[in-house]
């Protein structure tokens, strides 16, 4: 686990919350979230948070949580962690967890950059980073989640043979993220042909956000495998 201090310049860009929560959403945040979240300091081991599961999955920036809760419903024997800074998204995750009766999901409202630095090496079998905020203007590139340091951290927290999936529908983000991830020695891009990134993987769950086609390209899906040590 990295002991490096957080950069002093680090800040969370974008909205922390949107429209006011409904009474039901606020109740879920007040009563349900404390039991599903975790402490802000100290070691963060998903195997302790979700004990009894042999497989662990992390979703970074889960948005409205349709993918997170859908994947968790499909795989009740797998433990899922979701990290999302947007309060309204966290409230939607709680509603989905309650609706589907999921006992294999933990969620936190936080900056995932801070959280993954507290995680042990080889913590996860899979990591999802789906349609992150692209910050398309050049001067905002530093705000994008995929950076040299975060790419290395994503490789570190994956088990050998584990996979990272990054999806985007914004060309500038794809062109930015791909070379950064290819430069990580521990990662191997699994694509062997164009359909491997142009066609949604069989296990992908399409969300309402994706269906809105807000980007400037069709979605691309980049899967990377963590090489064996």
mmCIF file of N, CA and C in Angstrom, residues 168-172 174 215-220:
data_model
loop_
_atom_site.group_PDB
_atom_site.id
_atom_site.type_symbol
_atom_site.label_atom_id
_atom_site.label_comp_id
_atom_site.label_asym_id
_atom_site.label_seq_id
_atom_site.Cartn_x
_atom_site.Cartn_y
_atom_site.Cartn_z
ATOM 1 N N UNK A 168 -15.733 4.755 -22.610
ATOM 2 C CA UNK A 168 -16.013 6.170 -22.827
ATOM 3 C C UNK A 168 -16.676 6.352 -24.178
ATOM 4 N N UNK A 169 -17.424 7.448 -24.308
ATOM 5 C CA UNK A 169 -18.014 7.806 -25.590
ATOM 6 C C UNK A 169 -17.510 9.177 -26.043
ATOM 7 N N UNK A 170 -16.348 9.543 -25.536
ATOM 8 C CA UNK A 170 -15.721 10.821 -25.886
ATOM 9 C C UNK A 170 -14.332 10.537 -26.466
ATOM 10 N N UNK A 171 -14.114 10.963 -27.703
ATOM 11 C CA UNK A 171 -12.872 10.631 -28.398
ATOM 12 C C UNK A 171 -11.635 11.122 -27.657
ATOM 13 N N UNK A 172 -11.688 12.363 -27.160
ATOM 14 C CA UNK A 172 -10.499 12.907 -26.514
ATOM 15 C C UNK A 172 -10.133 12.105 -25.269
ATOM 16 N N UNK A 174 -10.757 8.785 -24.818
ATOM 17 C CA UNK A 174 -10.181 7.529 -25.289
ATOM 18 C C UNK A 174 -8.735 7.728 -25.736
ATOM 19 N N UNK A 215 -21.924 11.601 -25.935
ATOM 20 C CA UNK A 215 -20.559 11.770 -26.399
ATOM 21 C C UNK A 215 -20.476 12.041 -27.884
ATOM 22 N N UNK A 216 -19.257 12.138 -28.390
ATOM 23 C CA UNK A 216 -19.062 12.426 -29.809
ATOM 24 C C UNK A 216 -18.641 11.211 -30.617
ATOM 25 N N UNK A 217 -18.570 10.036 -29.979
ATOM 26 C CA UNK A 217 -18.288 8.788 -30.686
ATOM 27 C C UNK A 217 -19.164 7.682 -30.093
ATOM 28 N N UNK A 218 -19.271 6.577 -30.803
ATOM 29 C CA UNK A 218 -19.904 5.406 -30.215
ATOM 30 C C UNK A 218 -19.036 4.914 -29.064
ATOM 31 N N UNK A 219 -19.637 4.315 -28.052
ATOM 32 C CA UNK A 219 -18.846 3.876 -26.902
ATOM 33 C C UNK A 219 -17.718 2.921 -27.297
ATOM 34 N N UNK A 220 -16.592 3.094 -26.642
ATOM 35 C CA UNK A 220 -15.483 2.153 -26.790
ATOM 36 C C UNK A 220 -15.218 1.532 -25.431
#
